[in-house]
Amino acid sequence: MPGQSTSPLRESQQLNMEREDKKRSRSLGKDFMCRLQCMFVHTSSAERLTPEETMMWSQSLEKLLQSKYGMATFHSFLKAEYSDENIEFWLRCEEYKKIKSSYKMNSKAKKIYEQYVQASAPKEINIDHQTRETIKKNVMAPTTICFDEAQRIVYGLMERDSYPRFLRSEMYRTLLDSTAVDCPRG
């Protein structure tokens, strides 16, 4: 068979790609740690990230997103993976729900739709056609809940896919190790 002669070459290429991915992941983790440490230098000791808070992130995506450092870390992780559209959409929806002015709501709904929801949007999220069409109609007369279904879908995607990868990432492990080392036990 012709395909068998290229199999060892493909395996070699696959191994090389996996090695490169691991190197890139370690490098991203170190780069992120440098940036995070710079952030910590400019915060009071009361605001600094603790090992307990860092460990708490592994309990649920909700706990991770409730932490300002957890949110920043997860966002950086997704950005490094070129998959930050979900967290950005989720954050925009959280901001959108707080809008009181109907004029601002109308404007913001259109921006969110154009940026994340419409087909071929610059940061198109992965939602089903029916949800996309429902939002398209809702944006014509937006309410605070017009993105709720898409936001629920995106949260589920992050919870099942991105979040477990984050917990296994070099970035998170490096952060866990550094907070354990940097924080003396009382």
PDB file of C-alpha atoms in Angstrom:
ATOM      1  CA  MET A   1       0.000   0.000   0.000  1.00  0.00           C
ATOM      2  CA  PRO A   2       1.326   3.451  -0.838  1.00  0.00           C
ATOM      3  CA  GLY A   3       0.188   4.989   2.465  1.00  0.00           C
ATOM      4  CA  GLN A   4       2.355   2.656   4.551  1.00  0.00           C
ATOM      5  CA  SER A   5       5.670   4.018   3.253  1.00  0.00           C
ATOM      6  CA  THR A   6       4.911   7.489   4.648  1.00  0.00           C
ATOM      7  CA  SER A   7       3.644   6.268   8.020  1.00  0.00           C
ATOM      8  CA  PRO A   8       7.034   6.467   9.856  1.00  0.00           C
ATOM      9  CA  LEU A   9       7.550   9.944   8.394  1.00  0.00           C
ATOM     10  CA  ARG A  10       4.108  11.049   9.597  1.00  0.00           C
ATOM     11  CA  GLU A  11       4.809   9.602  13.056  1.00  0.00           C
ATOM     12  CA  SER A  12       8.105  11.498  13.160  1.00  0.00           C
ATOM     13  CA  GLN A  13       6.389  14.715  12.111  1.00  0.00           C
ATOM     14  CA  GLN A  14       3.693  14.160  14.733  1.00  0.00           C
ATOM     15  CA  LEU A  15       6.319  13.645  17.465  1.00  0.00           C
ATOM     16  CA  ASN A  16       8.169  16.784  16.362  1.00  0.00           C
ATOM     17  CA  MET A  17       4.925  18.776  16.434  1.00  0.00           C
ATOM     18  CA  GLU A  18       4.114  17.473  19.920  1.00  0.00           C
ATOM     19  CA  ARG A  19       7.619  18.414  21.155  1.00  0.00           C
ATOM     20  CA  GLU A  20       7.243  21.907  19.669  1.00  0.00           C
ATOM     21  CA  ASP A  21       3.831  22.286  21.309  1.00  0.00           C
ATOM     22  CA  LYS A  22       5.298  21.339  24.701  1.00  0.00           C
ATOM     23  CA  LYS A  23       8.202  23.785  24.264  1.00  0.00           C
ATOM     24  CA  ARG A  24       5.779  26.543  23.233  1.00  0.00           C
ATOM     25  CA  SER A  25       3.546  25.766  26.203  1.00  0.00           C
ATOM     26  CA  ARG A  26       6.479  25.939  28.654  1.00  0.00           C
ATOM     27  CA  SER A  27       7.658  29.177  27.074  1.00  0.00           C
ATOM     28  CA  LEU A  28       4.163  30.678  27.252  1.00  0.00           C
ATOM     29  CA  GLY A  29       3.907  29.632  30.886  1.00  0.00           C
ATOM     30  CA  LYS A  30       7.208  31.334  31.723  1.00  0.00           C
ATOM     31  CA  ASP A  31       6.299  34.477  29.762  1.00  0.00           C
ATOM     32  CA  PHE A  32       2.958  34.654  31.502  1.00  0.00           C
ATOM     33  CA  MET A  33       4.570  34.199  34.909  1.00  0.00           C
ATOM     34  CA  CYS A  34       6.884  37.146  34.229  1.00  0.00           C
ATOM     35  CA  ARG A  35       3.890  39.325  33.328  1.00  0.00           C
ATOM     36  CA  LEU A  36       1.901  38.138  36.323  1.00  0.00           C
ATOM     37  CA  GLN A  37       4.802  38.761  38.692  1.00  0.00           C
ATOM     38  CA  CYS A  38       5.073  42.320  37.344  1.00  0.00           C
ATOM     39  CA  MET A  39       1.372  42.761  38.152  1.00  0.00           C
ATOM     40  CA  PHE A  40       1.974  41.460  41.688  1.00  0.00           C
ATOM     41  CA  VAL A  41       4.792  43.926  42.324  1.00  0.00           C
ATOM     42  CA  HIS A  42       2.295  46.754  41.942  1.00  0.00           C
ATOM     43  CA  THR A  43      -0.365  45.296  44.261  1.00  0.00           C
ATOM     44  CA  SER A  44      -0.608  45.422  48.018  1.00  0.00           C
ATOM     45  CA  SER A  45       0.055  42.240  49.964  1.00  0.00           C
ATOM     46  CA  ALA A  46      -3.689  42.020  50.739  1.00  0.00           C
ATOM     47  CA  GLU A  47      -4.470  41.833  46.993  1.00  0.00           C
ATOM     48  CA  ARG A  48      -1.806  39.286  46.054  1.00  0.00           C
ATOM     49  CA  LEU A  49      -2.657  35.874  44.706  1.00  0.00           C
ATOM     50  CA  THR A  50      -2.479  33.150  47.323  1.00  0.00           C
ATOM     51  CA  PRO A  51      -1.839  29.431  46.862  1.00  0.00           C
ATOM     52  CA  GLU A  52      -5.328  28.787  48.287  1.00  0.00           C
ATOM     53  CA  GLU A  53      -6.987  31.001  45.686  1.00  0.00           C
ATOM     54  CA  THR A  54      -4.960  29.410  42.898  1.00  0.00           C
ATOM     55  CA  MET A  55      -5.945  25.932  44.089  1.00  0.00           C
ATOM     56  CA  MET A  56      -9.597  27.019  44.329  1.00  0.00           C
ATOM     57  CA  TRP A  57      -9.616  27.633  40.568  1.00  0.00           C
ATOM     58  CA  SER A  58      -9.442  23.881  40.025  1.00  0.00           C
ATOM     59  CA  GLN A  59     -12.789  23.374  41.808  1.00  0.00           C
ATOM     60  CA  SER A  60     -14.917  24.853  39.013  1.00  0.00           C
ATOM     61  CA  LEU A  61     -14.903  27.221  36.076  1.00  0.00           C
ATOM     62  CA  GLU A  62     -17.241  29.441  38.085  1.00  0.00           C
ATOM     63  CA  LYS A  63     -14.669  29.834  40.883  1.00  0.00           C
ATOM     64  CA  LEU A  64     -11.957  30.556  38.313  1.00  0.00           C
ATOM     65  CA  LEU A  65     -14.040  33.295  36.673  1.00  0.00           C
ATOM     66  CA  GLN A  66     -14.944  34.848  40.033  1.00  0.00           C
ATOM     67  CA  SER A  67     -11.275  35.554  40.741  1.00  0.00           C
ATOM     68  CA  LYS A  68      -9.802  38.624  39.040  1.00  0.00           C
ATOM     69  CA  TYR A  69      -6.433  36.850  38.753  1.00  0.00           C
ATOM     70  CA  GLY A  70      -8.147  33.637  37.681  1.00  0.00           C
ATOM     71  CA  MET A  71     -10.001  35.472  34.934  1.00  0.00           C
ATOM     72  CA  ALA A  72      -6.798  37.186  33.757  1.00  0.00           C
ATOM     73  CA  THR A  73      -4.869  33.914  33.790  1.00  0.00           C
ATOM     74  CA  PHE A  74      -7.564  31.966  31.950  1.00  0.00           C
ATOM     75  CA  HIS A  75      -7.950  34.755  29.389  1.00  0.00           C
ATOM     76  CA  SER A  76      -4.174  34.763  28.777  1.00  0.00           C
ATOM     77  CA  PHE A  77      -4.207  30.988  28.409  1.00  0.00           C
ATOM     78  CA  LEU A  78      -7.003  31.143  25.831  1.00  0.00           C
ATOM     79  CA  LYS A  79      -5.294  33.986  23.993  1.00  0.00           C
ATOM     80  CA  ALA A  80      -2.102  31.903  23.789  1.00  0.00           C
ATOM     81  CA  GLU A  81      -4.176  29.079  22.301  1.00  0.00           C
ATOM     82  CA  TYR A  82      -5.870  31.449  19.828  1.00  0.00           C
ATOM     83  CA  SER A  83      -9.267  30.589  21.324  1.00  0.00           C
ATOM     84  CA  ASP A  84     -10.126  33.649  23.380  1.00  0.00           C
ATOM     85  CA  GLU A  85     -13.359  34.471  21.525  1.00  0.00           C
ATOM     86  CA  ASN A  86     -15.450  32.446  23.990  1.00  0.00           C
ATOM     87  CA  ILE A  87     -14.248  34.181  27.153  1.00  0.00           C
ATOM     88  CA  GLU A  88     -14.419  37.576  25.460  1.00  0.00           C
ATOM     89  CA  PHE A  89     -17.997  36.927  24.301  1.00  0.00           C
ATOM     90  CA  TRP A  90     -18.949  35.725  27.785  1.00  0.00           C
ATOM     91  CA  LEU A  91     -17.428  38.852  29.365  1.00  0.00           C
ATOM     92  CA  ARG A  92     -19.163  41.176  26.870  1.00  0.00           C
ATOM     93  CA  CYS A  93     -22.475  39.501  27.719  1.00  0.00           C
ATOM     94  CA  GLU A  94     -21.855  40.008  31.441  1.00  0.00           C
ATOM     95  CA  GLU A  95     -21.184  43.719  30.789  1.00  0.00           C
ATOM     96  CA  TYR A  96     -24.195  43.924  28.473  1.00  0.00           C
ATOM     97  CA  LYS A  97     -26.580  42.626  31.156  1.00  0.00           C
ATOM     98  CA  LYS A  98     -25.677  45.603  33.368  1.00  0.00           C
ATOM     99  CA  ILE A  99     -26.705  48.226  30.804  1.00  0.00           C
ATOM    100  CA  LYS A 100     -29.764  50.250  31.810  1.00  0.00           C
ATOM    101  CA  SER A 101     -30.107  52.653  28.874  1.00  0.00           C
ATOM    102  CA  SER A 102     -32.066  51.243  25.932  1.00  0.00           C
ATOM    103  CA  TYR A 103     -29.956  53.317  23.523  1.00  0.00           C
ATOM    104  CA  LYS A 104     -26.705  51.845  24.895  1.00  0.00           C
ATOM    105  CA  MET A 105     -28.259  48.375  24.977  1.00  0.00           C
ATOM    106  CA  ASN A 106     -29.229  48.669  21.323  1.00  0.00           C
ATOM    107  CA  SER A 107     -25.755  49.828  20.311  1.00  0.00           C
ATOM    108  CA  LYS A 108     -23.916  47.231  22.416  1.00  0.00           C
ATOM    109  CA  ALA A 109     -26.182  44.371  21.235  1.00  0.00           C
ATOM    110  CA  LYS A 110     -25.375  45.186  17.610  1.00  0.00           C
ATOM    111  CA  LYS A 111     -21.628  45.314  18.371  1.00  0.00           C
ATOM    112  CA  ILE A 112     -21.700  41.967  20.176  1.00  0.00           C
ATOM    113  CA  TYR A 113     -23.713  40.428  17.337  1.00  0.00           C
ATOM    114  CA  GLU A 114     -21.339  41.749  14.646  1.00  0.00           C
ATOM    115  CA  GLN A 115     -18.174  40.833  16.562  1.00  0.00           C
ATOM    116  CA  TYR A 116     -19.111  37.361  17.870  1.00  0.00           C
ATOM    117  CA  VAL A 117     -22.440  35.992  16.638  1.00  0.00           C
ATOM    118  CA  GLN A 118     -23.090  36.649  12.956  1.00  0.00           C
ATOM    119  CA  ALA A 119     -21.730  34.114  10.482  1.00  0.00           C
ATOM    120  CA  SER A 120     -18.108  34.948   9.589  1.00  0.00           C
ATOM    121  CA  ALA A 121     -17.821  37.438  12.467  1.00  0.00           C
ATOM    122  CA  PRO A 122     -14.205  38.427  13.311  1.00  0.00           C
ATOM    123  CA  LYS A 123     -14.386  36.405  16.556  1.00  0.00           C
ATOM    124  CA  GLU A 124     -17.220  34.066  15.681  1.00  0.00           C
ATOM    125  CA  ILE A 125     -18.330  31.825  18.539  1.00  0.00           C
ATOM    126  CA  ASN A 126     -19.340  28.211  18.033  1.00  0.00           C
ATOM    127  CA  ILE A 127     -23.121  28.107  18.413  1.00  0.00           C
ATOM    128  CA  ASP A 128     -25.848  26.318  16.480  1.00  0.00           C
ATOM    129  CA  HIS A 129     -27.695  27.934  13.576  1.00  0.00           C
ATOM    130  CA  GLN A 130     -31.009  28.180  15.441  1.00  0.00           C
ATOM    131  CA  THR A 131     -29.447  30.094  18.359  1.00  0.00           C
ATOM    132  CA  ARG A 132     -27.659  32.385  15.910  1.00  0.00           C
ATOM    133  CA  GLU A 133     -30.939  33.135  14.100  1.00  0.00           C
ATOM    134  CA  THR A 134     -32.795  33.750  17.365  1.00  0.00           C
ATOM    135  CA  ILE A 135     -30.149  36.260  18.424  1.00  0.00           C
ATOM    136  CA  LYS A 136     -30.306  37.925  15.016  1.00  0.00           C
ATOM    137  CA  LYS A 137     -34.034  38.552  15.619  1.00  0.00           C
ATOM    138  CA  ASN A 138     -33.511  39.550  19.274  1.00  0.00           C
ATOM    139  CA  VAL A 139     -30.934  42.194  18.346  1.00  0.00           C
ATOM    140  CA  MET A 140     -33.636  44.071  16.437  1.00  0.00           C
ATOM    141  CA  ALA A 141     -35.311  44.843  19.800  1.00  0.00           C
ATOM    142  CA  PRO A 142     -32.684  43.854  22.376  1.00  0.00           C
ATOM    143  CA  THR A 143     -33.382  42.950  25.977  1.00  0.00           C
ATOM    144  CA  THR A 144     -30.976  42.022  28.774  1.00  0.00           C
ATOM    145  CA  ILE A 145     -31.508  38.329  28.036  1.00  0.00           C
ATOM    146  CA  CYS A 146     -31.093  38.307  24.241  1.00  0.00           C
ATOM    147  CA  PHE A 147     -27.647  36.615  24.435  1.00  0.00           C
ATOM    148  CA  ASP A 148     -28.415  34.287  27.360  1.00  0.00           C
ATOM    149  CA  GLU A 149     -28.746  31.069  25.337  1.00  0.00           C
ATOM    150  CA  ALA A 150     -25.521  31.696  23.400  1.00  0.00           C
ATOM    151  CA  GLN A 151     -23.766  32.638  26.619  1.00  0.00           C
ATOM    152  CA  ARG A 152     -24.933  29.375  28.222  1.00  0.00           C
ATOM    153  CA  ILE A 153     -23.647  27.386  25.219  1.00  0.00           C
ATOM    154  CA  VAL A 154     -20.285  29.163  25.256  1.00  0.00           C
ATOM    155  CA  TYR A 155     -19.918  28.661  29.014  1.00  0.00           C
ATOM    156  CA  GLY A 156     -20.589  24.936  28.506  1.00  0.00           C
ATOM    157  CA  LEU A 157     -17.951  24.760  25.773  1.00  0.00           C
ATOM    158  CA  MET A 158     -15.387  26.446  28.017  1.00  0.00           C
ATOM    159  CA  GLU A 159     -16.325  24.222  30.951  1.00  0.00           C
ATOM    160  CA  ARG A 160     -16.002  20.994  28.951  1.00  0.00           C
ATOM    161  CA  ASP A 161     -13.050  21.898  26.731  1.00  0.00           C
ATOM    162  CA  SER A 162     -10.916  24.947  27.540  1.00  0.00           C
ATOM    163  CA  TYR A 163     -11.122  24.763  31.330  1.00  0.00           C
ATOM    164  CA  PRO A 164      -9.834  21.156  31.642  1.00  0.00           C
ATOM    165  CA  ARG A 165      -6.994  22.004  29.213  1.00  0.00           C
ATOM    166  CA  PHE A 166      -6.189  25.062  31.325  1.00  0.00           C
ATOM    167  CA  LEU A 167      -5.973  22.939  34.488  1.00  0.00           C
ATOM    168  CA  ARG A 168      -3.514  20.595  32.725  1.00  0.00           C
ATOM    169  CA  SER A 169      -1.499  23.442  31.195  1.00  0.00           C
ATOM    170  CA  GLU A 170       2.063  24.336  31.993  1.00  0.00           C
ATOM    171  CA  MET A 171       0.854  27.890  32.639  1.00  0.00           C
ATOM    172  CA  TYR A 172      -1.454  26.827  35.496  1.00  0.00           C
ATOM    173  CA  ARG A 173       1.063  24.351  36.943  1.00  0.00           C
ATOM    174  CA  THR A 174       3.800  26.989  36.902  1.00  0.00           C
ATOM    175  CA  LEU A 175       1.494  29.441  38.622  1.00  0.00           C
ATOM    176  CA  LEU A 176       0.552  26.876  41.278  1.00  0.00           C
ATOM    177  CA  ASP A 177       4.224  26.142  41.940  1.00  0.00           C
ATOM    178  CA  SER A 178       5.242  29.810  42.073  1.00  0.00           C
ATOM    179  CA  THR A 179       2.467  30.848  44.468  1.00  0.00           C
ATOM    180  CA  ALA A 180       3.330  27.926  46.766  1.00  0.00           C
ATOM    181  CA  VAL A 181       7.007  29.012  46.755  1.00  0.00           C
ATOM    182  CA  ASP A 182       6.407  32.788  46.974  1.00  0.00           C
ATOM    183  CA  CYS A 183       3.959  32.624  49.884  1.00  0.00           C
ATOM    184  CA  PRO A 184       5.526  31.644  53.200  1.00  0.00           C
ATOM    185  CA  ARG A 185       3.431  29.443  55.448  1.00  0.00           C
ATOM    186  CA  GLY A 186       2.309  31.098  58.701  1.00  0.00           C
TER     187      GLY A 186
END
